[in-house]
JSON list of C-alpha atoms and ligand atoms in Angstrom, two decimals:
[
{"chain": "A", "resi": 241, "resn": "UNK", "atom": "CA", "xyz": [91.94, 88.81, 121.92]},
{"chain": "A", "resi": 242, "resn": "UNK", "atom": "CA", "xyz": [91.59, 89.69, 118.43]},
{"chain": "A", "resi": 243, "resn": "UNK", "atom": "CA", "xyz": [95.33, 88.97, 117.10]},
{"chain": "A", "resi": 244, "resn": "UNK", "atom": "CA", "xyz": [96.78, 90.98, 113.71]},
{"chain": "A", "resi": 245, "resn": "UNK", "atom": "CA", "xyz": [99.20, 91.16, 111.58]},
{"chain": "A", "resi": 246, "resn": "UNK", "atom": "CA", "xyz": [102.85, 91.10, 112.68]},
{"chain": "A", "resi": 247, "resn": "UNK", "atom": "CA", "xyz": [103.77, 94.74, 112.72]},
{"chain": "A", "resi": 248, "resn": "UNK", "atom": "CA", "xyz": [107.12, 95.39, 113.70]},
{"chain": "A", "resi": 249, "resn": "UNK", "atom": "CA", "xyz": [110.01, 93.41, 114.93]},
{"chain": "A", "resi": 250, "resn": "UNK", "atom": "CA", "xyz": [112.03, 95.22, 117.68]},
{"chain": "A", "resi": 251, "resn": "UNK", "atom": "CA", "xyz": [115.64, 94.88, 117.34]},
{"chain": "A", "resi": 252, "resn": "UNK", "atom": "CA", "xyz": [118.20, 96.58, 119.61]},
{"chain": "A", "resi": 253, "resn": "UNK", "atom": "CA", "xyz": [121.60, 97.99, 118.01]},
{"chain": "A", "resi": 254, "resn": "UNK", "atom": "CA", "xyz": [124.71, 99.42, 119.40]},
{"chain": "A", "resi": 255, "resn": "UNK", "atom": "CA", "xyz": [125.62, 101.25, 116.12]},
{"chain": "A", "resi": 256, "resn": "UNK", "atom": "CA", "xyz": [122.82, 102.57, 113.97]},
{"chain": "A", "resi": 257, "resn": "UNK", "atom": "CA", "xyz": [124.76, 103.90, 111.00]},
{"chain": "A", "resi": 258, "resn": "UNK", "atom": "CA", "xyz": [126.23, 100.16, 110.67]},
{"chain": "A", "resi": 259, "resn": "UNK", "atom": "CA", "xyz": [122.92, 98.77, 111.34]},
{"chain": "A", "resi": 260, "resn": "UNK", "atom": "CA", "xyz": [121.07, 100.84, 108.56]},
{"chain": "A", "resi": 261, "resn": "UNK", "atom": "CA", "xyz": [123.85, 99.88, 106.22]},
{"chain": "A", "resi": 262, "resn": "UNK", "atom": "CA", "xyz": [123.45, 95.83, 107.01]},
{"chain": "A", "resi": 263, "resn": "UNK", "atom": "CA", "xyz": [120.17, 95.91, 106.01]},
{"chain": "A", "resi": 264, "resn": "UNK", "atom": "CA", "xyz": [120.64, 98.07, 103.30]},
{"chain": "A", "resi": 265, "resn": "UNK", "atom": "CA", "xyz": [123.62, 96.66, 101.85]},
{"chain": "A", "resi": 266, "resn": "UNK", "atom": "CA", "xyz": [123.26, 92.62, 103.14]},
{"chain": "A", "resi": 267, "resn": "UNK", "atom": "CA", "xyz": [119.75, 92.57, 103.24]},
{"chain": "A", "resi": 268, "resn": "UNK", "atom": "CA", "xyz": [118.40, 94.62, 100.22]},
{"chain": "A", "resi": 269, "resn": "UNK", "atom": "CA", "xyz": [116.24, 96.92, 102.24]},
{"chain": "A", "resi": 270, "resn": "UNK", "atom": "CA", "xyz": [115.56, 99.96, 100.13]},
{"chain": "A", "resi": 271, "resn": "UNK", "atom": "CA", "xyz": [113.00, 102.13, 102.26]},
{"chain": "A", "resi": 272, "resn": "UNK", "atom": "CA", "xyz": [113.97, 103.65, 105.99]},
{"chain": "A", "resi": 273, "resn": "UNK", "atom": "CA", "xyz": [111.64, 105.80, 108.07]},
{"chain": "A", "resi": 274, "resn": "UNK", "atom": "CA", "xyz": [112.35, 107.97, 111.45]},
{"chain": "A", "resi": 275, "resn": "UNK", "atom": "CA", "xyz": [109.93, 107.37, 113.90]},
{"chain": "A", "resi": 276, "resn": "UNK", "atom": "CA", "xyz": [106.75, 109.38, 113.90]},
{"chain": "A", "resi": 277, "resn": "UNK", "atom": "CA", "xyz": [106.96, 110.28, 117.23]},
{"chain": "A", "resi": 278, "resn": "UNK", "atom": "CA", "xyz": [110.73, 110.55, 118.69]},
{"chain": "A", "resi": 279, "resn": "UNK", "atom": "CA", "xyz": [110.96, 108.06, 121.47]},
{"chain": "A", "resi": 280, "resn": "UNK", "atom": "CA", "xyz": [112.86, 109.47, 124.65]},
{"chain": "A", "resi": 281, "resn": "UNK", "atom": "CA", "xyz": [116.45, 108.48, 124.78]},
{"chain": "A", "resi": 282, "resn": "UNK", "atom": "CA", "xyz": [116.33, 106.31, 121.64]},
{"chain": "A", "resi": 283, "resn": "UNK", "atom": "CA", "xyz": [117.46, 106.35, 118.10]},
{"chain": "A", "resi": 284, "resn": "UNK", "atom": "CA", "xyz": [114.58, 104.57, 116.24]},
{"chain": "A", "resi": 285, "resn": "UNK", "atom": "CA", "xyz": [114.55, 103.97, 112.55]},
{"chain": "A", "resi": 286, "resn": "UNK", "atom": "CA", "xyz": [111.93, 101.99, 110.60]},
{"chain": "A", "resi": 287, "resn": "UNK", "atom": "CA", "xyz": [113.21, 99.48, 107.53]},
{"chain": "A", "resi": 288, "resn": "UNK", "atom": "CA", "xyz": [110.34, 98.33, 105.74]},
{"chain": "A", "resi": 289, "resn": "UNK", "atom": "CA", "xyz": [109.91, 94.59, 104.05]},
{"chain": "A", "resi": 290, "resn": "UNK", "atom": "CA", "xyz": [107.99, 94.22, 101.11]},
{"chain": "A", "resi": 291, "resn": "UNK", "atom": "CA", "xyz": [104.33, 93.04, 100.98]},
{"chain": "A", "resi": 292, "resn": "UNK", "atom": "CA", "xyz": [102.15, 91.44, 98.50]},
{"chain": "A", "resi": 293, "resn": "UNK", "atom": "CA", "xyz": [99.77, 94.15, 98.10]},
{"chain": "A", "resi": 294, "resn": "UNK", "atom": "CA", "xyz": [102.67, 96.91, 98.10]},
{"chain": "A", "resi": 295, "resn": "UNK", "atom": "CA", "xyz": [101.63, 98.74, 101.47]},
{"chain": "A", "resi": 296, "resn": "UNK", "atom": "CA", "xyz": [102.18, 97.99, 105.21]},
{"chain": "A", "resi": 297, "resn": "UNK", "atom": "CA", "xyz": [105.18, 95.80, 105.24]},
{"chain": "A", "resi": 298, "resn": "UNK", "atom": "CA", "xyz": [106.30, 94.50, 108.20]},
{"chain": "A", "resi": 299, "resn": "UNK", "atom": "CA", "xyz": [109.05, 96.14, 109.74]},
{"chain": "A", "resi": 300, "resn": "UNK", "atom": "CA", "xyz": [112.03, 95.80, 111.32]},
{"chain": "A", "resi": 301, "resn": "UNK", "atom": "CA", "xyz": [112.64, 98.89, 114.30]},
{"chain": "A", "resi": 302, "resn": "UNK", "atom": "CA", "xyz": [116.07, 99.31, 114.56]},
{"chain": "A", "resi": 303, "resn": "UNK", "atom": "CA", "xyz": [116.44, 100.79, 117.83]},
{"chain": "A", "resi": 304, "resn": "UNK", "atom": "CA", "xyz": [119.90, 102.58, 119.55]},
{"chain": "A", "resi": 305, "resn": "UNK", "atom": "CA", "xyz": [120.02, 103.79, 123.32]},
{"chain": "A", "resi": 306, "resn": "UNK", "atom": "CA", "xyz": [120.92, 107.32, 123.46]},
{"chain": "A", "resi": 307, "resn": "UNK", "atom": "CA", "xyz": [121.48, 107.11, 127.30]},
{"chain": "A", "resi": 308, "resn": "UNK", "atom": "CA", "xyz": [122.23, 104.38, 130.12]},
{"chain": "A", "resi": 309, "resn": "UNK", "atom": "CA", "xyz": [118.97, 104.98, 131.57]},
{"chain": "A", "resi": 310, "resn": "UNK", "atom": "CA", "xyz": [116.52, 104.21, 128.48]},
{"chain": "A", "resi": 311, "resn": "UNK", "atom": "CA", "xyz": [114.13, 101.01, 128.58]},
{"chain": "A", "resi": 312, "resn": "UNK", "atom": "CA", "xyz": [116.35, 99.10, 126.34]},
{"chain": "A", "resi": 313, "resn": "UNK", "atom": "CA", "xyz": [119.86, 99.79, 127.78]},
{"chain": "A", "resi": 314, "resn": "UNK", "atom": "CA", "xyz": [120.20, 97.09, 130.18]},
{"chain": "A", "resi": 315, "resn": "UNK", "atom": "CA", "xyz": [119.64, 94.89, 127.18]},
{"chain": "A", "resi": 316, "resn": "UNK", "atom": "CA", "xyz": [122.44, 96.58, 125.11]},
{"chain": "A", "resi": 317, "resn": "UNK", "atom": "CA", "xyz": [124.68, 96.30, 128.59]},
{"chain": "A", "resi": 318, "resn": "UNK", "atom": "CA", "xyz": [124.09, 92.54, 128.01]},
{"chain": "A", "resi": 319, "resn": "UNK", "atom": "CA", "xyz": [123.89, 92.29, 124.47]},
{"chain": "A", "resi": 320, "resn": "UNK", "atom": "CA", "xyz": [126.77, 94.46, 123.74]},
{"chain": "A", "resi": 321, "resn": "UNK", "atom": "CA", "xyz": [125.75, 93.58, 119.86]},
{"chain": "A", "resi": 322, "resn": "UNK", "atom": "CA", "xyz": [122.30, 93.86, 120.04]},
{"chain": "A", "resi": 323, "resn": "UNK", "atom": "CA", "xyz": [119.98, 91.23, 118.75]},
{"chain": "A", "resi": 324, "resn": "UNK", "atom": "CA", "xyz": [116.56, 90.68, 118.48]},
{"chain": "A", "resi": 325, "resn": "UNK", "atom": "CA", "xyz": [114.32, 92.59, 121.17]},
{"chain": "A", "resi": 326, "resn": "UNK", "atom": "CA", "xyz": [110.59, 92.19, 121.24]},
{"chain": "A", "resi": 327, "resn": "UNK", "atom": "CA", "xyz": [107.62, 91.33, 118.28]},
{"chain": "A", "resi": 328, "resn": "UNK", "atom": "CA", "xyz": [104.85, 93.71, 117.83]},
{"chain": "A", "resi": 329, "resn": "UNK", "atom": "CA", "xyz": [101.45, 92.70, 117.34]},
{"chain": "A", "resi": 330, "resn": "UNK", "atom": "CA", "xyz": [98.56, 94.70, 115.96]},
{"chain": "A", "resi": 331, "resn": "UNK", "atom": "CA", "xyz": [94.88, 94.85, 117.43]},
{"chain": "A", "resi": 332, "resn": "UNK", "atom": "CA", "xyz": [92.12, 96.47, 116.66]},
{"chain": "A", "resi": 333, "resn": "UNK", "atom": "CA", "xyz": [91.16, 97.91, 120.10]},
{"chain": "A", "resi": 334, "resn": "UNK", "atom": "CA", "xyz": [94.02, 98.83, 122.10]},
{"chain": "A", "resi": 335, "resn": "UNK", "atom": "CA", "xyz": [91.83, 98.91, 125.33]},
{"chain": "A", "resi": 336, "resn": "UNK", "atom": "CA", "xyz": [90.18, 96.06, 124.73]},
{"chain": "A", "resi": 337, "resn": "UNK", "atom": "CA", "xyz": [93.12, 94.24, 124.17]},
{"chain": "A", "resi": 338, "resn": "UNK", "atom": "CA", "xyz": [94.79, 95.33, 127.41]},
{"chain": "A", "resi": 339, "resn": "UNK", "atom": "CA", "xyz": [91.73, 94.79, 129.16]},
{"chain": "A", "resi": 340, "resn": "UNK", "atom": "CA", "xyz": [92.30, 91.06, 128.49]},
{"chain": "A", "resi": 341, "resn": "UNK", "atom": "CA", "xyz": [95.41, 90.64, 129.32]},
{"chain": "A", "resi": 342, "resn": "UNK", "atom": "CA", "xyz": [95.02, 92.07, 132.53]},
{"chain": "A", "resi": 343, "resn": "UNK", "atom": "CA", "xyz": [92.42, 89.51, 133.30]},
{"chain": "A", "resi": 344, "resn": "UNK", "atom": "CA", "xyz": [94.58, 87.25, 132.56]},
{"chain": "A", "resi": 345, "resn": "UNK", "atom": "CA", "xyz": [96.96, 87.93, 134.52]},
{"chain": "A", "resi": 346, "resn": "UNK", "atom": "CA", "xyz": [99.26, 88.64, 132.13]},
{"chain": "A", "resi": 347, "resn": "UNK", "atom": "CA", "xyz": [101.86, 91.49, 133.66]},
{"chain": "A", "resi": 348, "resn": "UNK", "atom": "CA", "xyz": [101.71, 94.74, 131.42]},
{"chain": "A", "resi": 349, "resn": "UNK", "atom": "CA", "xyz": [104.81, 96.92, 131.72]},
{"chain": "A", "resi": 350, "resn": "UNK", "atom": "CA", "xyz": [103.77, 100.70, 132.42]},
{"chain": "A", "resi": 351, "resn": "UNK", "atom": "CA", "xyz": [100.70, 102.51, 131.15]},
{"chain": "A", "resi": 352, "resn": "UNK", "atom": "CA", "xyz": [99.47, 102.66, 127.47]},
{"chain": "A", "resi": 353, "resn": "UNK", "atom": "CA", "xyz": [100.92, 104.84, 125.89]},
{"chain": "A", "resi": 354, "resn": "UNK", "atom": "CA", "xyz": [101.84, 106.57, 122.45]},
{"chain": "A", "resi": 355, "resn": "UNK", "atom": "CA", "xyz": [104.51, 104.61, 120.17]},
{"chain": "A", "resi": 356, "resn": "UNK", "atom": "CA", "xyz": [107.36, 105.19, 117.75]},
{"chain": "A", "resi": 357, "resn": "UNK", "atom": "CA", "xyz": [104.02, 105.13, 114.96]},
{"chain": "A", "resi": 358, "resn": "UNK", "atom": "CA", "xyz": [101.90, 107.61, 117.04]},
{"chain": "A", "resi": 359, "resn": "UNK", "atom": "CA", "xyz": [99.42, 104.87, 117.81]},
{"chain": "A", "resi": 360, "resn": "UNK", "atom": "CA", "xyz": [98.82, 103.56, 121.33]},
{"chain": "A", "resi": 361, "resn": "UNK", "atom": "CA", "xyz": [100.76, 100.96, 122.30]},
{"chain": "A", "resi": 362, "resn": "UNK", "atom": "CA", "xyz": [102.22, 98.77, 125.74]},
{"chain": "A", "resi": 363, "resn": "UNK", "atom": "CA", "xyz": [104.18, 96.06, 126.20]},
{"chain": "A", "resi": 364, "resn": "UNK", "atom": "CA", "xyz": [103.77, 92.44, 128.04]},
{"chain": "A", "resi": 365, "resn": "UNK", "atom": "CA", "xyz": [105.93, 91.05, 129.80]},
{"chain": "A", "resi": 366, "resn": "UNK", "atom": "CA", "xyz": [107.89, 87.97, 128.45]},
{"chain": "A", "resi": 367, "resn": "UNK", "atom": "CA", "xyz": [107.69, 85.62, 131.61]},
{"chain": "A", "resi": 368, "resn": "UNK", "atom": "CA", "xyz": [104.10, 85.56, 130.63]},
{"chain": "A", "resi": 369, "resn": "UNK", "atom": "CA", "xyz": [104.46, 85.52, 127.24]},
{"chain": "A", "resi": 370, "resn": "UNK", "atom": "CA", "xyz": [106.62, 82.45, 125.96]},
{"chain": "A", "resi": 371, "resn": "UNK", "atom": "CA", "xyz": [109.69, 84.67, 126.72]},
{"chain": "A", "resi": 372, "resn": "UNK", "atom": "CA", "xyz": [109.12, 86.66, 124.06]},
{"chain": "A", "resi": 373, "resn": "UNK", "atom": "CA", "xyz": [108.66, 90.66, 125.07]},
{"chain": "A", "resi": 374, "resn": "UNK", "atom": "CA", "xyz": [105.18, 91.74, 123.51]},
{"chain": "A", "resi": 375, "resn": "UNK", "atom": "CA", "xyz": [104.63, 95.00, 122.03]},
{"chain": "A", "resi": 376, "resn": "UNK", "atom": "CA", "xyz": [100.55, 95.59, 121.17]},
{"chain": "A", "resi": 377, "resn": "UNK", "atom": "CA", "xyz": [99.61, 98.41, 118.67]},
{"chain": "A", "resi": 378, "resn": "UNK", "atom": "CA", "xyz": [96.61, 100.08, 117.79]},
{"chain": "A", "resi": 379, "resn": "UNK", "atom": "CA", "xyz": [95.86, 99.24, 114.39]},
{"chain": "A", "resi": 380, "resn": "UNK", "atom": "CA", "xyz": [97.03, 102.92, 112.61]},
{"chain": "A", "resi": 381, "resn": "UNK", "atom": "CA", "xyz": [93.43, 104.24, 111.07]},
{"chain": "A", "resi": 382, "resn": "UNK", "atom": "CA", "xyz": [95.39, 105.24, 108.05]},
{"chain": "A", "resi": 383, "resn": "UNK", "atom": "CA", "xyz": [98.04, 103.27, 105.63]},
{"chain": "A", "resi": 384, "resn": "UNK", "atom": "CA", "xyz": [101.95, 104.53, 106.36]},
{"chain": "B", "resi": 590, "resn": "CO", "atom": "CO1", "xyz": [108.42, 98.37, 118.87]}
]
């Protein structure tokens, strides 16, 4: 497994108007981004953090549940605030990477598929992953 950078971190909100204005107005975040690629059912909007060489930031993906029956609503139903919701890694080879996992035995939820960034991307299950639900990301070829 060939681990990168800390991409995005995956947070679940019930309101996103208030949410955009927390980290805007508590937080200092000055630069939002919609998805690339809308995401079924879900509100998604990017907040970048500052890096040292001024490009690709980590992020924070605020997402809201447009629907009962998206992939994040049952954890809205029991985290009727939100909160923190899964950490995205980058890799370089998104096949490889799954590849390895699987041989692991590590449970990965659903097929690979395209993200919120229009890069391929699937998920691993937190009961195999120090409770923590894993998001892993192609690399994008190009700076955001
Ligand atoms: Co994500």
């Amino acid at each position: 497994m060939k681990l990168g950078r800390i991409n995005h971190i995956g947070v679940v909100v019930p309101d996103m108007d208030q949410a955009v204005a927390f980290w805007r107005d508590v937080m200092g975040a000055t630069s939002f981004h919609e998805a690339d690629v809308p995401q079924d059912g879900l509100n998604i909007i990017f907040v970048d953090t500052p890096s040292d060489n001024g490009l690709n930031g980590t992020q924070m993906e605020l997402i809201q549940p447009l629907r009962d029956d998206t992939a994040v609503s049952p954890f809205l139903a029991k985290n009727p605030a939100g909160g923190q919701h899964h950490v995205c890694f980058e890799v370089p080879d998104i096949e490889a990477a799954r590849a390895e996992f699987e041989a692991q035995g590590k449970r990965v939820l659903g097929p690979t598929r395209i993200g919120a960034h229009g890069t391929p991307i699937f998920f691993v299950h937190p009961k195999d992953m120090g409770g923590i639900l894993t998001e892993i990301l192609e690399t994008p070829k190009e700076a955001h």
